């Protein structure tokens, strides 16, 4: 059984929003998947070319400025931030993972 066979698949925005609602430190990463990322030491910022200390990912944690707006809308915004990557990089998929943050560049 591979690592991807063991991962649950969330097929709806509502399911992902529910996970975000009840978890913290969740990130979305656009890549060819966790198998391809396994063992990768870092990534490169596409805009500047700078090597990053970890794999690039976007935090799902809801910012205080979001106030009482719908979690589904927040999650949709985070997914759309880099939704252009499948067209640019081929078969990139969005997957989320609970991880420790090494650094958070803004």
PDB file of N, CA and C in Angstrom:
ATOM      1  N   UNK A   1       0.851  -1.185   0.000  1.00  0.00           N
ATOM      2  CA  UNK A   1       0.000   0.000   0.000  1.00  0.00           C
ATOM      3  C   UNK A   1       0.891   1.242   0.000  1.00  0.00           C
ATOM      4  N   UNK A   2       0.606   2.172  -0.880  1.00  0.00           N
ATOM      5  CA  UNK A   2       1.420   3.380  -0.980  1.00  0.00           C
ATOM      6  C   UNK A   2       0.890   4.458  -0.046  1.00  0.00           C
ATOM      7  N   UNK A   3       1.704   5.491   0.126  1.00  0.00           N
ATOM      8  CA  UNK A   3       1.304   6.608   0.986  1.00  0.00           C
ATOM      9  C   UNK A   3       0.033   7.276   0.477  1.00  0.00           C
ATOM     10  N   UNK A   4      -0.137   7.370  -0.834  1.00  0.00           N
ATOM     11  CA  UNK A   4      -1.345   8.011  -1.370  1.00  0.00           C
ATOM     12  C   UNK A   4      -2.580   7.145  -1.159  1.00  0.00           C
ATOM     13  N   UNK A   5      -2.420   5.829  -1.110  1.00  0.00           N
ATOM     14  CA  UNK A   5      -3.559   4.952  -0.825  1.00  0.00           C
ATOM     15  C   UNK A   5      -4.053   5.128   0.603  1.00  0.00           C
ATOM     16  N   UNK A   6      -3.161   5.550   1.498  1.00  0.00           N
ATOM     17  CA  UNK A   6      -3.498   5.696   2.904  1.00  0.00           C
ATOM     18  C   UNK A   6      -4.128   7.048   3.221  1.00  0.00           C
ATOM     19  N   UNK A   7      -4.001   8.007   2.341  1.00  0.00           N
ATOM     20  CA  UNK A   7      -4.505   9.349   2.604  1.00  0.00           C
ATOM     21  C   UNK A   7      -5.987   9.450   2.285  1.00  0.00           C
ATOM     22  N   UNK A   8      -6.761  10.064   3.177  1.00  0.00           N
ATOM     23  CA  UNK A   8      -8.175  10.281   2.845  1.00  0.00           C
ATOM     24  C   UNK A   8      -8.305  11.329   1.749  1.00  0.00           C
ATOM     25  N   UNK A   9      -9.316  11.196   0.939  1.00  0.00           N
ATOM     26  CA  UNK A   9      -9.574  12.153  -0.136  1.00  0.00           C
ATOM     27  C   UNK A   9     -10.807  12.955   0.242  1.00  0.00           C
ATOM     28  N   UNK A  10     -10.646  14.270   0.303  1.00  0.00           N
ATOM     29  CA  UNK A  10     -11.765  15.160   0.569  1.00  0.00           C
ATOM     30  C   UNK A  10     -12.275  15.649  -0.769  1.00  0.00           C
ATOM     31  N   UNK A  11     -13.503  15.343  -1.075  1.00  0.00           N
ATOM     32  CA  UNK A  11     -14.033  15.624  -2.414  1.00  0.00           C
ATOM     33  C   UNK A  11     -14.902  16.878  -2.495  1.00  0.00           C
ATOM     34  N   UNK A  12     -15.187  17.478  -1.342  1.00  0.00           N
ATOM     35  CA  UNK A  12     -16.038  18.666  -1.367  1.00  0.00           C
ATOM     36  C   UNK A  12     -15.397  19.798  -0.570  1.00  0.00           C
ATOM     37  N   UNK A  13     -15.758  20.998  -0.928  1.00  0.00           N
ATOM     38  CA  UNK A  13     -15.307  22.169  -0.189  1.00  0.00           C
ATOM     39  C   UNK A  13     -15.825  22.110   1.247  1.00  0.00           C
ATOM     40  N   UNK A  14     -17.042  21.624   1.437  1.00  0.00           N
ATOM     41  CA  UNK A  14     -17.619  21.520   2.781  1.00  0.00           C
ATOM     42  C   UNK A  14     -16.798  20.586   3.666  1.00  0.00           C
ATOM     43  N   UNK A  15     -16.330  19.475   3.114  1.00  0.00           N
ATOM     44  CA  UNK A  15     -15.528  18.529   3.900  1.00  0.00           C
ATOM     45  C   UNK A  15     -14.200  19.152   4.310  1.00  0.00           C
ATOM     46  N   UNK A  16     -13.564  19.864   3.388  1.00  0.00           N
ATOM     47  CA  UNK A  16     -12.300  20.523   3.708  1.00  0.00           C
ATOM     48  C   UNK A  16     -12.519  21.653   4.711  1.00  0.00           C
ATOM     49  N   UNK A  17     -13.571  22.421   4.537  1.00  0.00           N
ATOM     50  CA  UNK A  17     -13.885  23.498   5.481  1.00  0.00           C
ATOM     51  C   UNK A  17     -14.126  22.935   6.875  1.00  0.00           C
ATOM     52  N   UNK A  18     -14.784  21.807   6.964  1.00  0.00           N
ATOM     53  CA  UNK A  18     -15.029  21.179   8.261  1.00  0.00           C
ATOM     54  C   UNK A  18     -13.709  20.769   8.915  1.00  0.00           C
ATOM     55  N   UNK A  19     -12.776  20.258   8.140  1.00  0.00           N
ATOM     56  CA  UNK A  19     -11.461  19.906   8.664  1.00  0.00           C
ATOM     57  C   UNK A  19     -10.728  21.145   9.161  1.00  0.00           C
ATOM     58  N   UNK A  20     -10.785  22.219   8.399  1.00  0.00           N
ATOM     59  CA  UNK A  20     -10.126  23.468   8.787  1.00  0.00           C
ATOM     60  C   UNK A  20     -10.759  24.029  10.055  1.00  0.00           C
ATOM     61  N   UNK A  21     -12.065  23.938  10.162  1.00  0.00           N
ATOM     62  CA  UNK A  21     -12.790  24.422  11.333  1.00  0.00           C
ATOM     63  C   UNK A  21     -12.314  23.744  12.617  1.00  0.00           C
ATOM     64  N   UNK A  22     -11.969  22.468  12.521  1.00  0.00           N
ATOM     65  CA  UNK A  22     -11.670  21.678  13.714  1.00  0.00           C
ATOM     66  C   UNK A  22     -10.187  21.333  13.861  1.00  0.00           C
ATOM     67  N   UNK A  23      -9.338  21.976  13.086  1.00  0.00           N
ATOM     68  CA  UNK A  23      -7.907  21.691  13.147  1.00  0.00           C
ATOM     69  C   UNK A  23      -7.129  22.992  13.109  1.00  0.00           C
ATOM     70  N   UNK A  24      -5.866  22.905  13.438  1.00  0.00           N
ATOM     71  CA  UNK A  24      -4.980  24.054  13.263  1.00  0.00           C
ATOM     72  C   UNK A  24      -3.696  23.560  12.623  1.00  0.00           C
ATOM     73  N   UNK A  25      -2.930  24.476  12.118  1.00  0.00           N
ATOM     74  CA  UNK A  25      -1.676  24.162  11.441  1.00  0.00           C
ATOM     75  C   UNK A  25      -1.866  23.243  10.239  1.00  0.00           C
ATOM     76  N   UNK A  26      -2.919  23.486   9.471  1.00  0.00           N
ATOM     77  CA  UNK A  26      -3.120  22.768   8.215  1.00  0.00           C
ATOM     78  C   UNK A  26      -2.623  23.645   7.074  1.00  0.00           C
ATOM     79  N   UNK A  27      -2.026  22.999   6.097  1.00  0.00           N
ATOM     80  CA  UNK A  27      -1.487  23.706   4.941  1.00  0.00           C
ATOM     81  C   UNK A  27      -1.963  23.037   3.669  1.00  0.00           C
ATOM     82  N   UNK A  28      -2.064  23.814   2.618  1.00  0.00           N
ATOM     83  CA  UNK A  28      -2.333  23.248   1.298  1.00  0.00           C
ATOM     84  C   UNK A  28      -1.058  23.391   0.477  1.00  0.00           C
ATOM     85  N   UNK A  29      -0.712  22.318  -0.196  1.00  0.00           N
ATOM     86  CA  UNK A  29       0.468  22.320  -1.058  1.00  0.00           C
ATOM     87  C   UNK A  29       0.049  21.829  -2.437  1.00  0.00           C
ATOM     88  N   UNK A  30       0.460  22.564  -3.440  1.00  0.00           N
ATOM     89  CA  UNK A  30       0.241  22.150  -4.831  1.00  0.00           C
ATOM     90  C   UNK A  30       1.526  21.488  -5.309  1.00  0.00           C
ATOM     91  N   UNK A  31       1.437  20.217  -5.632  1.00  0.00           N
ATOM     92  CA  UNK A  31       2.613  19.500  -6.133  1.00  0.00           C
ATOM     93  C   UNK A  31       2.131  18.255  -6.861  1.00  0.00           C
ATOM     94  N   UNK A  32       3.056  17.402  -7.199  1.00  0.00           N
ATOM     95  CA  UNK A  32       2.689  16.137  -7.842  1.00  0.00           C
ATOM     96  C   UNK A  32       2.265  15.107  -6.805  1.00  0.00           C
ATOM     97  N   UNK A  33       2.200  15.504  -5.545  1.00  0.00           N
ATOM     98  CA  UNK A  33       1.702  14.634  -4.484  1.00  0.00           C
ATOM     99  C   UNK A  33       2.735  14.322  -3.423  1.00  0.00           C
ATOM    100  N   UNK A  34       2.276  13.735  -2.326  1.00  0.00           N
ATOM    101  CA  UNK A  34       3.164  13.475  -1.195  1.00  0.00           C
ATOM    102  C   UNK A  34       4.289  12.483  -1.510  1.00  0.00           C
ATOM    103  N   UNK A  35       4.065  11.559  -2.412  1.00  0.00           N
ATOM    104  CA  UNK A  35       5.117  10.609  -2.773  1.00  0.00           C
ATOM    105  C   UNK A  35       6.267  11.355  -3.439  1.00  0.00           C
ATOM    106  N   UNK A  36       5.942  12.245  -4.358  1.00  0.00           N
ATOM    107  CA  UNK A  36       6.976  13.035  -5.041  1.00  0.00           C
ATOM    108  C   UNK A  36       7.705  13.963  -4.062  1.00  0.00           C
ATOM    109  N   UNK A  37       6.991  14.440  -3.047  1.00  0.00           N
ATOM    110  CA  UNK A  37       7.579  15.377  -2.089  1.00  0.00           C
ATOM    111  C   UNK A  37       8.381  14.686  -0.992  1.00  0.00           C
ATOM    112  N   UNK A  38       8.155  13.396  -0.798  1.00  0.00           N
ATOM    113  CA  UNK A  38       8.826  12.653   0.270  1.00  0.00           C
ATOM    114  C   UNK A  38      10.337  12.799   0.148  1.00  0.00           C
ATOM    115  N   UNK A  39      10.949  13.248   1.202  1.00  0.00           N
ATOM    116  CA  UNK A  39      12.406  13.393   1.212  1.00  0.00           C
ATOM    117  C   UNK A  39      12.923  14.683   0.616  1.00  0.00           C
ATOM    118  N   UNK A  40      12.047  15.501   0.051  1.00  0.00           N
ATOM    119  CA  UNK A  40      12.497  16.777  -0.520  1.00  0.00           C
ATOM    120  C   UNK A  40      12.929  17.712   0.609  1.00  0.00           C
ATOM    121  N   UNK A  41      14.079  18.321   0.462  1.00  0.00           N
ATOM    122  CA  UNK A  41      14.621  19.181   1.506  1.00  0.00           C
ATOM    123  C   UNK A  41      14.081  20.602   1.438  1.00  0.00           C
ATOM    124  N   UNK A  42      13.593  21.011   0.307  1.00  0.00           N
ATOM    125  CA  UNK A  42      13.127  22.378   0.169  1.00  0.00           C
ATOM    126  C   UNK A  42      12.499  22.594  -1.185  1.00  0.00           C
ATOM    127  N   UNK A  43      12.198  23.831  -1.458  1.00  0.00           N
ATOM    128  CA  UNK A  43      11.619  24.189  -2.742  1.00  0.00           C
ATOM    129  C   UNK A  43      12.183  25.544  -3.156  1.00  0.00           C
ATOM    130  N   UNK A  44      11.762  26.018  -4.285  1.00  0.00           N
ATOM    131  CA  UNK A  44      12.260  27.284  -4.801  1.00  0.00           C
ATOM    132  C   UNK A  44      11.080  28.217  -5.056  1.00  0.00           C
ATOM    133  N   UNK A  45      11.228  29.459  -4.607  1.00  0.00           N
ATOM    134  CA  UNK A  45      10.209  30.464  -4.860  1.00  0.00           C
ATOM    135  C   UNK A  45      10.194  30.760  -6.352  1.00  0.00           C
ATOM    136  N   UNK A  46       9.031  30.611  -6.975  1.00  0.00           N
ATOM    137  CA  UNK A  46       8.928  30.782  -8.429  1.00  0.00           C
ATOM    138  C   UNK A  46       9.170  32.221  -8.874  1.00  0.00           C
ATOM    139  N   UNK A  47       8.806  33.183  -8.055  1.00  0.00           N
ATOM    140  CA  UNK A  47       8.938  34.584  -8.436  1.00  0.00           C
ATOM    141  C   UNK A  47      10.387  35.073  -8.348  1.00  0.00           C
ATOM    142  N   UNK A  48      11.061  34.720  -7.229  1.00  0.00           N
ATOM    143  CA  UNK A  48      12.406  35.250  -7.004  1.00  0.00           C
ATOM    144  C   UNK A  48      13.518  34.247  -7.272  1.00  0.00           C
ATOM    145  N   UNK A  49      13.181  32.966  -7.294  1.00  0.00           N
ATOM    146  CA  UNK A  49      14.201  31.941  -7.471  1.00  0.00           C
ATOM    147  C   UNK A  49      14.939  31.579  -6.195  1.00  0.00           C
ATOM    148  N   UNK A  50      14.550  32.173  -5.072  1.00  0.00           N
ATOM    149  CA  UNK A  50      15.211  31.914  -3.793  1.00  0.00           C
ATOM    150  C   UNK A  50      14.872  30.511  -3.303  1.00  0.00           C
ATOM    151  N   UNK A  51      15.895  29.790  -2.794  1.00  0.00           N
ATOM    152  CA  UNK A  51      15.663  28.475  -2.184  1.00  0.00           C
ATOM    153  C   UNK A  51      14.964  28.679  -0.848  1.00  0.00           C
ATOM    154  N   UNK A  52      13.916  27.912  -0.620  1.00  0.00           N
ATOM    155  CA  UNK A  52      13.158  27.980   0.626  1.00  0.00           C
ATOM    156  C   UNK A  52      13.600  26.847   1.547  1.00  0.00           C
ATOM    157  N   UNK A  53      13.480  27.065   2.844  1.00  0.00           N
ATOM    158  CA  UNK A  53      13.962  26.092   3.815  1.00  0.00           C
ATOM    159  C   UNK A  53      13.056  24.879   3.952  1.00  0.00           C
ATOM    160  N   UNK A  54      11.919  24.908   3.349  1.00  0.00           N
ATOM    161  CA  UNK A  54      10.999  23.773   3.393  1.00  0.00           C
ATOM    162  C   UNK A  54      10.185  23.751   2.107  1.00  0.00           C
ATOM    163  N   UNK A  55       9.177  22.922   2.095  1.00  0.00           N
ATOM    164  CA  UNK A  55       8.302  22.864   0.924  1.00  0.00           C
ATOM    165  C   UNK A  55       7.300  24.007   0.995  1.00  0.00           C
ATOM    166  N   UNK A  56       7.087  24.675  -0.113  1.00  0.00           N
ATOM    167  CA  UNK A  56       6.152  25.792  -0.119  1.00  0.00           C
ATOM    168  C   UNK A  56       4.720  25.279   0.039  1.00  0.00           C
ATOM    169  N   UNK A  57       3.975  25.970   0.858  1.00  0.00           N
ATOM    170  CA  UNK A  57       2.588  25.612   1.139  1.00  0.00           C
ATOM    171  C   UNK A  57       1.884  26.845   1.687  1.00  0.00           C
ATOM    172  N   UNK A  58       0.576  26.856   1.599  1.00  0.00           N
ATOM    173  CA  UNK A  58      -0.226  27.963   2.123  1.00  0.00           C
ATOM    174  C   UNK A  58      -0.992  27.506   3.354  1.00  0.00           C
ATOM    175  N   UNK A  59      -0.968  28.326   4.376  1.00  0.00           N
ATOM    176  CA  UNK A  59      -1.671  27.995   5.617  1.00  0.00           C
ATOM    177  C   UNK A  59      -3.180  28.121   5.435  1.00  0.00           C
ATOM    178  N   UNK A  60      -3.898  27.172   6.000  1.00  0.00           N
ATOM    179  CA  UNK A  60      -5.357  27.239   6.023  1.00  0.00           C
ATOM    180  C   UNK A  60      -5.867  27.952   7.271  1.00  0.00           C
ATOM    181  N   UNK A  61      -4.990  28.221   8.244  1.00  0.00           N
ATOM    182  CA  UNK A  61      -5.443  28.875   9.477  1.00  0.00           C
ATOM    183  C   UNK A  61      -6.160  30.172   9.133  1.00  0.00           C
ATOM    184  N   UNK A  62      -7.311  30.351   9.723  1.00  0.00           N
ATOM    185  CA  UNK A  62      -8.143  31.523   9.425  1.00  0.00           C
ATOM    186  C   UNK A  62      -7.585  32.741  10.152  1.00  0.00           C
ATOM    187  N   UNK A  63      -7.340  33.795   9.417  1.00  0.00           N
ATOM    188  CA  UNK A  63      -6.806  35.032   9.979  1.00  0.00           C
ATOM    189  C   UNK A  63      -7.897  35.765  10.769  1.00  0.00           C
ATOM    190  N   UNK A  64      -7.516  36.477  11.839  1.00  0.00           N
ATOM    191  CA  UNK A  64      -8.494  37.210  12.645  1.00  0.00           C
ATOM    192  C   UNK A  64      -9.322  38.212  11.839  1.00  0.00           C
ATOM    193  N   UNK A  65      -8.738  38.802  10.808  1.00  0.00           N
ATOM    194  CA  UNK A  65      -9.464  39.785  10.000  1.00  0.00           C
ATOM    195  C   UNK A  65     -10.648  39.164   9.263  1.00  0.00           C
ATOM    196  N   UNK A  66     -10.687  37.831   9.167  1.00  0.00           N
ATOM    197  CA  UNK A  66     -11.765  37.141   8.460  1.00  0.00           C
ATOM    198  C   UNK A  66     -13.066  37.222   9.257  1.00  0.00           C
ATOM    199  N   UNK A  67     -12.926  37.451  10.564  1.00  0.00           N
ATOM    200  CA  UNK A  67     -14.057  37.605  11.486  1.00  0.00           C
ATOM    201  C   UNK A  67     -15.025  36.438  11.372  1.00  0.00           C
ATOM    202  N   UNK A  68     -16.307  36.703  11.131  1.00  0.00           N
ATOM    203  CA  UNK A  68     -17.298  35.620  11.127  1.00  0.00           C
ATOM    204  C   UNK A  68     -17.753  35.237   9.709  1.00  0.00           C
ATOM    205  N   UNK A  69     -16.929  35.541   8.745  1.00  0.00           N
ATOM    206  CA  UNK A  69     -17.268  35.150   7.368  1.00  0.00           C
ATOM    207  C   UNK A  69     -17.211  33.628   7.237  1.00  0.00           C
ATOM    208  N   UNK A  70     -17.830  33.074   6.215  1.00  0.00           N
ATOM    209  CA  UNK A  70     -17.882  31.612   6.068  1.00  0.00           C
ATOM    210  C   UNK A  70     -16.498  30.978   5.879  1.00  0.00           C
ATOM    211  N   UNK A  71     -16.278  29.898   6.593  1.00  0.00           N
ATOM    212  CA  UNK A  71     -15.029  29.146   6.479  1.00  0.00           C
ATOM    213  C   UNK A  71     -14.869  28.611   5.055  1.00  0.00           C
ATOM    214  N   UNK A  72     -15.959  28.198   4.436  1.00  0.00           N
ATOM    215  CA  UNK A  72     -15.901  27.682   3.064  1.00  0.00           C
ATOM    216  C   UNK A  72     -15.316  28.719   2.107  1.00  0.00           C
ATOM    217  N   UNK A  73     -15.656  29.968   2.300  1.00  0.00           N
ATOM    218  CA  UNK A  73     -15.135  31.030   1.439  1.00  0.00           C
ATOM    219  C   UNK A  73     -13.631  31.225   1.675  1.00  0.00           C
ATOM    220  N   UNK A  74     -13.204  31.159   2.929  1.00  0.00           N
ATOM    221  CA  UNK A  74     -11.779  31.270   3.256  1.00  0.00           C
ATOM    222  C   UNK A  74     -10.993  30.145   2.584  1.00  0.00           C
ATOM    223  N   UNK A  75     -11.493  28.923   2.724  1.00  0.00           N
ATOM    224  CA  UNK A  75     -10.831  27.756   2.148  1.00  0.00           C
ATOM    225  C   UNK A  75     -10.781  27.880   0.618  1.00  0.00           C
ATOM    226  N   UNK A  76     -11.864  28.307   0.015  1.00  0.00           N
ATOM    227  CA  UNK A  76     -11.892  28.483  -1.443  1.00  0.00           C
ATOM    228  C   UNK A  76     -10.851  29.511  -1.880  1.00  0.00           C
ATOM    229  N   UNK A  77     -10.711  30.584  -1.126  1.00  0.00           N
ATOM    230  CA  UNK A  77      -9.703  31.605  -1.451  1.00  0.00           C
ATOM    231  C   UNK A  77      -8.295  31.027  -1.388  1.00  0.00           C
ATOM    232  N   UNK A  78      -8.033  30.237  -0.353  1.00  0.00           N
ATOM    233  CA  UNK A  78      -6.703  29.647  -0.194  1.00  0.00           C
ATOM    234  C   UNK A  78      -6.406  28.651  -1.320  1.00  0.00           C
ATOM    235  N   UNK A  79      -7.403  27.898  -1.723  1.00  0.00           N
ATOM    236  CA  UNK A  79      -7.213  26.952  -2.825  1.00  0.00           C
ATOM    237  C   UNK A  79      -6.983  27.677  -4.145  1.00  0.00           C
ATOM    238  N   UNK A  80      -7.679  28.775  -4.343  1.00  0.00           N
ATOM    239  CA  UNK A  80      -7.580  29.507  -5.611  1.00  0.00           C
ATOM    240  C   UNK A  80      -6.274  30.281  -5.744  1.00  0.00           C
ATOM    241  N   UNK A  81      -5.597  30.566  -4.630  1.00  0.00           N
ATOM    242  CA  UNK A  81      -4.346  31.324  -4.690  1.00  0.00           C
ATOM    243  C   UNK A  81      -3.354  30.736  -5.681  1.00  0.00           C
ATOM    244  N   UNK A  82      -3.284  29.423  -5.742  1.00  0.00           N
ATOM    245  CA  UNK A  82      -2.314  28.769  -6.622  1.00  0.00           C
ATOM    246  C   UNK A  82      -2.965  27.737  -7.533  1.00  0.00           C
ATOM    247  N   UNK A  83      -4.222  27.912  -7.805  1.00  0.00           N
ATOM    248  CA  UNK A  83      -4.946  26.941  -8.633  1.00  0.00           C
ATOM    249  C   UNK A  83      -4.476  26.936 -10.088  1.00  0.00           C
ATOM    250  N   UNK A  84      -3.658  27.907 -10.464  1.00  0.00           N
ATOM    251  CA  UNK A  84      -3.104  27.942 -11.819  1.00  0.00           C
ATOM    252  C   UNK A  84      -1.980  26.919 -12.007  1.00  0.00           C
ATOM    253  N   UNK A  85      -1.462  26.358 -10.924  1.00  0.00           N
ATOM    254  CA  UNK A  85      -0.312  25.469 -11.036  1.00  0.00           C
ATOM    255  C   UNK A  85      -0.555  24.200 -11.858  1.00  0.00           C
ATOM    256  N   UNK A  86      -1.730  23.559 -11.778  1.00  0.00           N
ATOM    257  CA  UNK A  86      -1.914  22.376 -12.631  1.00  0.00           C
ATOM    258  C   UNK A  86      -1.737  22.676 -14.116  1.00  0.00           C
ATOM    259  N   UNK A  87      -2.148  23.853 -14.556  1.00  0.00           N
ATOM    260  CA  UNK A  87      -1.973  24.205 -15.955  1.00  0.00           C
ATOM    261  C   UNK A  87      -0.505  24.479 -16.278  1.00  0.00           C
ATOM    262  N   UNK A  88       0.231  25.019 -15.312  1.00  0.00           N
ATOM    263  CA  UNK A  88       1.630  25.373 -15.542  1.00  0.00           C
ATOM    264  C   UNK A  88       2.583  24.210 -15.314  1.00  0.00           C
ATOM    265  N   UNK A  89       2.287  23.374 -14.350  1.00  0.00           N
ATOM    266  CA  UNK A  89       3.228  22.330 -13.946  1.00  0.00           C
ATOM    267  C   UNK A  89       2.792  20.924 -14.326  1.00  0.00           C
ATOM    268  N   UNK A  90       1.668  20.800 -14.985  1.00  0.00           N
ATOM    269  CA  UNK A  90       1.200  19.457 -15.327  1.00  0.00           C
ATOM    270  C   UNK A  90       0.218  18.941 -14.295  1.00  0.00           C
ATOM    271  N   UNK A  91       0.436  17.741 -13.838  1.00  0.00           N
ATOM    272  CA  UNK A  91      -0.538  17.073 -12.984  1.00  0.00           C
ATOM    273  C   UNK A  91      -0.416  17.426 -11.510  1.00  0.00           C
ATOM    274  N   UNK A  92      -0.195  18.671 -11.188  1.00  0.00           N
ATOM    275  CA  UNK A  92      -0.128  19.083  -9.786  1.00  0.00           C
ATOM    276  C   UNK A  92      -1.514  18.996  -9.165  1.00  0.00           C
ATOM    277  N   UNK A  93      -1.556  18.547  -7.935  1.00  0.00           N
ATOM    278  CA  UNK A  93      -2.812  18.455  -7.205  1.00  0.00           C
ATOM    279  C   UNK A  93      -2.665  19.197  -5.886  1.00  0.00           C
ATOM    280  N   UNK A  94      -3.780  19.622  -5.353  1.00  0.00           N
ATOM    281  CA  UNK A  94      -3.768  20.261  -4.036  1.00  0.00           C
ATOM    282  C   UNK A  94      -3.919  19.176  -2.992  1.00  0.00           C
ATOM    283  N   UNK A  95      -3.057  19.184  -2.003  1.00  0.00           N
ATOM    284  CA  UNK A  95      -3.207  18.266  -0.889  1.00  0.00           C
ATOM    285  C   UNK A  95      -2.844  19.006   0.374  1.00  0.00           C
ATOM    286  N   UNK A  96      -3.479  18.618   1.451  1.00  0.00           N
ATOM    287  CA  UNK A  96      -3.209  19.328   2.693  1.00  0.00           C
ATOM    288  C   UNK A  96      -2.544  18.407   3.684  1.00  0.00           C
ATOM    289  N   UNK A  97      -1.841  19.052   4.603  1.00  0.00           N
ATOM    290  CA  UNK A  97      -1.072  18.307   5.568  1.00  0.00           C
ATOM    291  C   UNK A  97      -0.903  19.135   6.825  1.00  0.00           C
ATOM    292  N   UNK A  98      -0.947  18.479   7.945  1.00  0.00           N
ATOM    293  CA  UNK A  98      -0.632  19.139   9.215  1.00  0.00           C
ATOM    294  C   UNK A  98       0.871  19.044   9.392  1.00  0.00           C
ATOM    295  N   UNK A  99       1.524  20.174   9.523  1.00  0.00           N
ATOM    296  CA  UNK A  99       2.988  20.200   9.634  1.00  0.00           C
ATOM    297  C   UNK A  99       3.419  21.319  10.541  1.00  0.00           C
ATOM    298  N   UNK A 100       4.644  21.223  10.956  1.00  0.00           N
ATOM    299  CA  UNK A 100       5.267  22.330  11.674  1.00  0.00           C
ATOM    300  C   UNK A 100       5.721  23.344  10.634  1.00  0.00           C
ATOM    301  N   UNK A 101       5.589  24.584  10.967  1.00  0.00           N
ATOM    302  CA  UNK A 101       6.031  25.643  10.077  1.00  0.00           C
ATOM    303  C   UNK A 101       7.499  25.953  10.385  1.00  0.00           C
ATOM    304  N   UNK A 102       8.364  25.921   9.362  1.00  0.00           N
ATOM    305  CA  UNK A 102       9.773  26.265   9.549  1.00  0.00           C
ATOM    306  C   UNK A 102       9.916  27.776   9.556  1.00  0.00           C
ATOM    307  N   UNK A 103       9.303  28.413   8.593  1.00  0.00           N
ATOM    308  CA  UNK A 103       9.264  29.875   8.549  1.00  0.00           C
ATOM    309  C   UNK A 103       8.071  30.262   7.717  1.00  0.00           C
ATOM    310  N   UNK A 104       7.627  31.457   7.918  1.00  0.00           N
ATOM    311  CA  UNK A 104       6.467  31.911   7.185  1.00  0.00           C
ATOM    312  C   UNK A 104       6.790  33.254   6.556  1.00  0.00           C
ATOM    313  N   UNK A 105       7.180  33.220   5.303  1.00  0.00           N
ATOM    314  CA  UNK A 105       7.497  34.444   4.571  1.00  0.00           C
ATOM    315  C   UNK A 105       6.207  35.037   4.043  1.00  0.00           C
ATOM    316  N   UNK A 106       6.068  36.330   4.185  1.00  0.00           N
ATOM    317  CA  UNK A 106       4.870  36.995   3.673  1.00  0.00           C
ATOM    318  C   UNK A 106       5.251  38.047   2.673  1.00  0.00           C
TER     319      UNK A 106
END
